[in-house]
Structure formats: structure tokens, C-alpha cells
């Protein structure tokens, strides 16, 4: 199922040109136009899903199975010193195209590529707090 006004569906259909990296029955991978670093690649499911929340496990299985394969190909091709794998969900988290996509962001030097800016709060959570949080999330898992 493709969405008429989705740019990534148009890329899959060939209605918008792209630099294709890989394609099979379930997955399409192509260079991100912004090229945060050389080889910056997007991996998307051919079936339109808005983001990770709306993605059925079978689609996720096909999509994520290709992530290490394409990451290793990118590593072999351009020999980065590291690689960030990123998926943004909803606008506040940086999602700007609402068709699920996984970014592969090769890192060539400290100043090139994606920068991780973790704010750590280890001192603010006791072991009991962590246990309670984990249980709350676990209870929300729908099998
Ligand atoms: P998001 O911000 O949703 O995680 O990532 C969307 C990405 O899609 C951005 O990095 C942006 O550069 C890329 N993008 C948007 N439009 C196009 C396009 O028409 N062609 C390609 N190749 N990439 C696009
Ligand atoms: Zn789409």
C-alpha cells in the first residue's frame, strides 16, 4: 500500500529519482539527499508505514534484517571509523518524512557525521526506580 502524497513512496515507485543502494521485494535503500556524511543512506520498507509505532513485526523483520548487511557494505565501501544507526519518530524527535526510515550515518572523524549528545542521569534513578520503570513498560507490551 503506497500513499499518493508520500515522497518516499514516490521514490520507491520511481516517480522521484533517487540514488539506489539496494532493493528487494520488501526493502528499498537509497542515499539521503542531505548527505550528513558521505554514503548517508536511508533504508525503508516498500509498504508505507508512518513510523516505528505503526510498523507490523513482519515488516520490521524484513527491514531490520537488511540493516547490518547494508551497514557492512557501507563500511567496506568507505571505511568509516564508526556508524550511527538512527530512526526518528514523530516531529519532536526529528521525523520530517512520515514513511518509516532507518538512517545509516557513517562517521569519518569526530566532527563529521552524526553527533551523539547524551545527557546522563544515572545518579537520579535508584535500582528500585529502574525496576518500576522496566515493569511499567513490560506491562504495556502487547503480545
Ligand atoms: P527524518 O528527518 O524524517 O528522520 O529524515 C528524513 C530524511 O529524508 C532527511 O534526512 C532528508 O534529507 C531526506 N529526504 C527528504 N526528501 C528527500 C528526497 O526527495 N530524496 C532523498 N534522497 N532524501 C530526502
Ligand atoms: Zn510512503
PDB file of C-alpha atoms and ligand atoms in Angstrom:
ATOM      1  CA  UNK A   1       0.000   0.000   0.000  1.00  0.00           C
ATOM      2  CA  UNK A   2       1.552   3.275  -1.132  1.00  0.00           C
ATOM      3  CA  UNK A   3       0.479   6.768  -0.169  1.00  0.00           C
ATOM      4  CA  UNK A   4      -0.010   9.177  -3.056  1.00  0.00           C
ATOM      5  CA  UNK A   5       1.403  12.210  -1.286  1.00  0.00           C
ATOM      6  CA  UNK A   6       4.375  10.439   0.345  1.00  0.00           C
ATOM      7  CA  UNK A   7       7.750  11.351  -1.161  1.00  0.00           C
ATOM      8  CA  UNK A   8       9.335   8.039  -0.158  1.00  0.00           C
ATOM      9  CA  UNK A   9       6.507   6.073  -1.836  1.00  0.00           C
ATOM     10  CA  UNK A  10       7.204   8.165  -4.936  1.00  0.00           C
ATOM     11  CA  UNK A  11      10.906   7.289  -4.679  1.00  0.00           C
ATOM     12  CA  UNK A  12      10.047   3.548  -4.445  1.00  0.00           C
ATOM     13  CA  UNK A  13       7.771   3.880  -7.498  1.00  0.00           C
ATOM     14  CA  UNK A  14      10.461   5.761  -9.438  1.00  0.00           C
ATOM     15  CA  UNK A  15       8.324   8.908  -9.697  1.00  0.00           C
ATOM     16  CA  UNK A  16      11.035  10.813  -7.823  1.00  0.00           C
ATOM     17  CA  UNK A  17      14.622   9.916  -8.805  1.00  0.00           C
ATOM     18  CA  UNK A  18      16.988   8.578  -6.167  1.00  0.00           C
ATOM     19  CA  UNK A  19      20.482   7.114  -5.910  1.00  0.00           C
ATOM     20  CA  UNK A  20      19.543   3.492  -5.211  1.00  0.00           C
ATOM     21  CA  UNK A  21      21.823   1.489  -2.923  1.00  0.00           C
ATOM     22  CA  UNK A  22      19.755  -1.720  -2.646  1.00  0.00           C
ATOM     23  CA  UNK A  23      16.330  -3.135  -3.464  1.00  0.00           C
ATOM     24  CA  UNK A  24      14.430  -6.376  -2.881  1.00  0.00           C
ATOM     25  CA  UNK A  25      10.751  -7.340  -2.629  1.00  0.00           C
ATOM     26  CA  UNK A  26      10.333  -5.695   0.773  1.00  0.00           C
ATOM     27  CA  UNK A  27      13.012  -3.039   1.166  1.00  0.00           C
ATOM     28  CA  UNK A  28      14.449  -0.050  -0.728  1.00  0.00           C
ATOM     29  CA  UNK A  29      17.675   1.735   0.267  1.00  0.00           C
ATOM     30  CA  UNK A  30      18.949   4.994  -1.242  1.00  0.00           C
ATOM     31  CA  UNK A  31      21.234   7.910  -0.471  1.00  0.00           C
ATOM     32  CA  UNK A  32      19.787  10.620   1.751  1.00  0.00           C
ATOM     33  CA  UNK A  33      19.818  13.848  -0.255  1.00  0.00           C
ATOM     34  CA  UNK A  34      21.271  15.735   2.725  1.00  0.00           C
ATOM     35  CA  UNK A  35      24.433  13.515   2.911  1.00  0.00           C
ATOM     36  CA  UNK A  36      25.225  14.408   6.523  1.00  0.00           C
ATOM     37  CA  UNK A  37      28.327  12.323   5.803  1.00  0.00           C
ATOM     38  CA  UNK A  38      29.425  10.562   2.597  1.00  0.00           C
ATOM     39  CA  UNK A  39      27.262   7.485   1.994  1.00  0.00           C
ATOM     40  CA  UNK A  40      24.471   8.574   4.403  1.00  0.00           C
ATOM     41  CA  UNK A  41      21.806   6.015   3.470  1.00  0.00           C
ATOM     42  CA  UNK A  42      18.094   5.566   4.184  1.00  0.00           C
ATOM     43  CA  UNK A  43      16.550   2.089   4.402  1.00  0.00           C
ATOM     44  CA  UNK A  44      12.773   1.977   4.009  1.00  0.00           C
ATOM     45  CA  UNK A  45      10.021  -0.660   3.779  1.00  0.00           C
ATOM     46  CA  UNK A  46       8.225  -0.800   0.420  1.00  0.00           C
ATOM     47  CA  UNK A  47       4.901  -0.900   2.250  1.00  0.00           C
ATOM     48  CA  UNK A  48       4.072   2.548   3.618  1.00  0.00           C
ATOM     49  CA  UNK A  49       4.081   2.774   7.406  1.00  0.00           C
ATOM     50  CA  UNK A  50       4.215   6.131   9.134  1.00  0.00           C
ATOM     51  CA  UNK A  51       6.897   5.310  11.702  1.00  0.00           C
ATOM     52  CA  UNK A  52       8.040   2.641  14.144  1.00  0.00           C
ATOM     53  CA  UNK A  53       4.777   2.729  16.115  1.00  0.00           C
ATOM     54  CA  UNK A  54       2.677   1.738  13.115  1.00  0.00           C
ATOM     55  CA  UNK A  55       5.007  -0.930  11.782  1.00  0.00           C
ATOM     56  CA  UNK A  56       3.849  -4.567  11.978  1.00  0.00           C
ATOM     57  CA  UNK A  57       6.523  -7.051  13.149  1.00  0.00           C
ATOM     58  CA  UNK A  58       6.676  -8.797   9.741  1.00  0.00           C
ATOM     59  CA  UNK A  59       7.600  -5.531   8.005  1.00  0.00           C
ATOM     60  CA  UNK A  60      10.108  -4.703  10.756  1.00  0.00           C
ATOM     61  CA  UNK A  61      11.665  -8.144  10.367  1.00  0.00           C
ATOM     62  CA  UNK A  62      12.347  -7.643   6.648  1.00  0.00           C
ATOM     63  CA  UNK A  63      13.556  -4.071   7.164  1.00  0.00           C
ATOM     64  CA  UNK A  64      15.876  -4.628  10.124  1.00  0.00           C
ATOM     65  CA  UNK A  65      17.327  -7.786   8.587  1.00  0.00           C
ATOM     66  CA  UNK A  66      18.874  -5.596   5.894  1.00  0.00           C
ATOM     67  CA  UNK A  67      20.387  -3.027   8.273  1.00  0.00           C
ATOM     68  CA  UNK A  68      23.580  -4.980   9.132  1.00  0.00           C
ATOM     69  CA  UNK A  69      24.019  -6.057   5.516  1.00  0.00           C
ATOM     70  CA  UNK A  70      23.884  -2.517   4.148  1.00  0.00           C
ATOM     71  CA  UNK A  71      25.889  -1.128   7.098  1.00  0.00           C
ATOM     72  CA  UNK A  72      28.660  -3.625   6.373  1.00  0.00           C
ATOM     73  CA  UNK A  73      28.590  -2.758   2.666  1.00  0.00           C
ATOM     74  CA  UNK A  74      28.921   0.941   3.515  1.00  0.00           C
ATOM     75  CA  UNK A  75      31.771   0.142   5.899  1.00  0.00           C
ATOM     76  CA  UNK A  76      33.551  -1.869   3.229  1.00  0.00           C
ATOM     77  CA  UNK A  77      32.999   0.800   0.556  1.00  0.00           C
ATOM     78  CA  UNK A  78      34.144   3.866   2.511  1.00  0.00           C
ATOM     79  CA  UNK A  79      35.943   2.576   5.598  1.00  0.00           C
ATOM     80  CA  UNK A  80      34.332   4.873   8.211  1.00  0.00           C
ATOM     81  CA  UNK A  81      35.702   4.810  11.760  1.00  0.00           C
ATOM     82  CA  UNK A  82      32.166   4.379  13.148  1.00  0.00           C
ATOM     83  CA  UNK A  83      28.488   4.267  12.182  1.00  0.00           C
ATOM     84  CA  UNK A  84      25.319   5.614  13.759  1.00  0.00           C
ATOM     85  CA  UNK A  85      22.016   3.866  13.022  1.00  0.00           C
ATOM     86  CA  UNK A  86      19.148   6.261  13.646  1.00  0.00           C
ATOM     87  CA  UNK A  87      15.358   6.237  13.404  1.00  0.00           C
ATOM     88  CA  UNK A  88      13.342   9.378  14.234  1.00  0.00           C
ATOM     89  CA  UNK A  89       9.696   9.005  15.237  1.00  0.00           C
ATOM     90  CA  UNK A  90       7.307  11.996  15.280  1.00  0.00           C
ATOM     91  CA  UNK A  91       8.248  15.604  14.639  1.00  0.00           C
ATOM     92  CA  UNK A  92       9.557  16.430  18.159  1.00  0.00           C
ATOM     93  CA  UNK A  93      12.060  13.586  17.743  1.00  0.00           C
ATOM     94  CA  UNK A  94      13.194  14.903  14.339  1.00  0.00           C
ATOM     95  CA  UNK A  95      10.952  12.958  11.950  1.00  0.00           C
ATOM     96  CA  UNK A  96      10.333  15.080   8.855  1.00  0.00           C
ATOM     97  CA  UNK A  97       9.243  12.396   6.356  1.00  0.00           C
ATOM     98  CA  UNK A  98       6.372  10.259   7.603  1.00  0.00           C
ATOM     99  CA  UNK A  99       7.329   6.981   5.942  1.00  0.00           C
ATOM    100  CA  UNK A 100       9.418   4.790   8.258  1.00  0.00           C
ATOM    101  CA  UNK A 101      13.146   5.033   7.553  1.00  0.00           C
ATOM    102  CA  UNK A 102      16.404   3.953   9.146  1.00  0.00           C
ATOM    103  CA  UNK A 103      19.375   6.298   8.727  1.00  0.00           C
ATOM    104  CA  UNK A 104      22.870   4.855   8.307  1.00  0.00           C
ATOM    105  CA  UNK A 105      25.282   7.642   9.204  1.00  0.00           C
ATOM    106  CA  UNK A 106      28.938   6.779   8.660  1.00  0.00           C
ATOM    107  CA  UNK A 107      31.393   8.603  10.924  1.00  0.00           C
ATOM    108  CA  UNK A 108      34.743   9.608   9.395  1.00  0.00           C
ATOM    109  CA  UNK A 109      36.069  11.878  12.119  1.00  0.00           C
ATOM    110  CA  UNK A 110      34.868  13.378  15.398  1.00  0.00           C
ATOM    111  CA  UNK A 111      33.488  16.459  13.638  1.00  0.00           C
ATOM    112  CA  UNK A 112      31.912  14.639  10.652  1.00  0.00           C
ATOM    113  CA  UNK A 113      28.599  12.777  10.683  1.00  0.00           C
ATOM    114  CA  UNK A 114      26.013  12.416  13.414  1.00  0.00           C
ATOM    115  CA  UNK A 115      26.897  13.703  16.892  1.00  0.00           C
ATOM    116  CA  UNK A 116      25.536  11.973  19.947  1.00  0.00           C
ATOM    117  CA  UNK A 117      24.710  14.287  22.822  1.00  0.00           C
ATOM    118  CA  UNK A 118      23.574  12.109  25.717  1.00  0.00           C
ATOM    119  CA  UNK A 119      22.579  13.763  28.957  1.00  0.00           C
ATOM    120  CA  UNK A 120      23.084  11.034  31.538  1.00  0.00           C
ATOM    121  CA  UNK A 121      21.089  10.862  34.789  1.00  0.00           C
ATOM    122  CA  UNK A 122      22.433   7.728  36.407  1.00  0.00           C
ATOM    123  CA  UNK A 123      22.553   9.445  39.812  1.00  0.00           C
ATOM    124  CA  UNK A 124      18.823  10.283  39.718  1.00  0.00           C
ATOM    125  CA  UNK A 125      17.466   6.725  39.488  1.00  0.00           C
ATOM    126  CA  UNK A 126      17.778   4.072  42.185  1.00  0.00           C
ATOM    127  CA  UNK A 127      17.714   0.355  41.368  1.00  0.00           C
ATOM    128  CA  UNK A 128      14.093   0.307  42.606  1.00  0.00           C
ATOM    129  CA  UNK A 129      13.174   3.200  40.296  1.00  0.00           C
ATOM    130  CA  UNK A 130      14.678   1.321  37.355  1.00  0.00           C
ATOM    131  CA  UNK A 131      12.798  -1.840  38.306  1.00  0.00           C
ATOM    132  CA  UNK A 132       9.483   0.058  38.470  1.00  0.00           C
ATOM    133  CA  UNK A 133      10.053   1.747  35.121  1.00  0.00           C
ATOM    134  CA  UNK A 134      11.001  -1.548  33.492  1.00  0.00           C
ATOM    135  CA  UNK A 135       7.878  -3.251  34.894  1.00  0.00           C
ATOM    136  CA  UNK A 136       5.593  -0.461  33.669  1.00  0.00           C
ATOM    137  CA  UNK A 137       6.981  -0.750  30.135  1.00  0.00           C
ATOM    138  CA  UNK A 138       6.834  -4.550  30.285  1.00  0.00           C
ATOM    139  CA  UNK A 139       3.174  -4.460  31.336  1.00  0.00           C
ATOM    140  CA  UNK A 140       2.397  -2.299  28.306  1.00  0.00           C
ATOM    141  CA  UNK A 141       3.892  -4.811  25.851  1.00  0.00           C
ATOM    142  CA  UNK A 142       1.100  -6.331  23.795  1.00  0.00           C
ATOM    143  CA  UNK A 143       1.963  -9.815  22.625  1.00  0.00           C
TER     144      UNK A 143
HETATM  145  P1  LIG B   1      13.918  12.405   9.126  1.00  0.00           P
HETATM  146  O1  LIG B   1      14.214  13.825   9.469  1.00  0.00           O
HETATM  147  O2  LIG B   1      12.439  12.187   8.859  1.00  0.00           O
HETATM  148  O3  LIG B   1      14.491  11.401  10.091  1.00  0.00           O
HETATM  149  O4  LIG B   1      14.695  12.112   7.775  1.00  0.00           O
HETATM  150  C1  LIG B   1      14.184  12.402   6.522  1.00  0.00           C
HETATM  151  C2  LIG B   1      15.359  12.449   5.592  1.00  0.00           C
HETATM  152  O5  LIG B   1      14.870  12.373   4.261  1.00  0.00           O
HETATM  153  C3  LIG B   1      16.186  13.733   5.693  1.00  0.00           C
HETATM  154  O6  LIG B   1      17.490  13.416   6.140  1.00  0.00           O
HETATM  155  C4  LIG B   1      16.153  14.295   4.271  1.00  0.00           C
HETATM  156  O7  LIG B   1      17.392  14.796   3.851  1.00  0.00           O
HETATM  157  C5  LIG B   1      15.731  13.104   3.436  1.00  0.00           C
HETATM  158  N1  LIG B   1      14.975  13.469   2.244  1.00  0.00           N
HETATM  159  C6  LIG B   1      13.898  14.285   2.200  1.00  0.00           C
HETATM  160  N2  LIG B   1      13.442  14.383   0.930  1.00  0.00           N
HETATM  161  C7  LIG B   1      14.259  13.602   0.168  1.00  0.00           C
HETATM  162  C8  LIG B   1      14.293  13.301  -1.231  1.00  0.00           C
HETATM  163  O8  LIG B   1      13.471  13.758  -2.031  1.00  0.00           O
HETATM  164  N3  LIG B   1      15.281  12.470  -1.652  1.00  0.00           N
HETATM  165  C9  LIG B   1      16.195  11.925  -0.785  1.00  0.00           C
HETATM  166  N4  LIG B   1      17.107  11.125  -1.327  1.00  0.00           N
HETATM  167  N5  LIG B   1      16.181  12.196   0.529  1.00  0.00           N
HETATM  168  C10 LIG B   1      15.224  13.022   1.002  1.00  0.00           C
HETATM  169 ZN1  LIG B   2       5.244   6.232   1.904  1.00  0.00          ZN
END
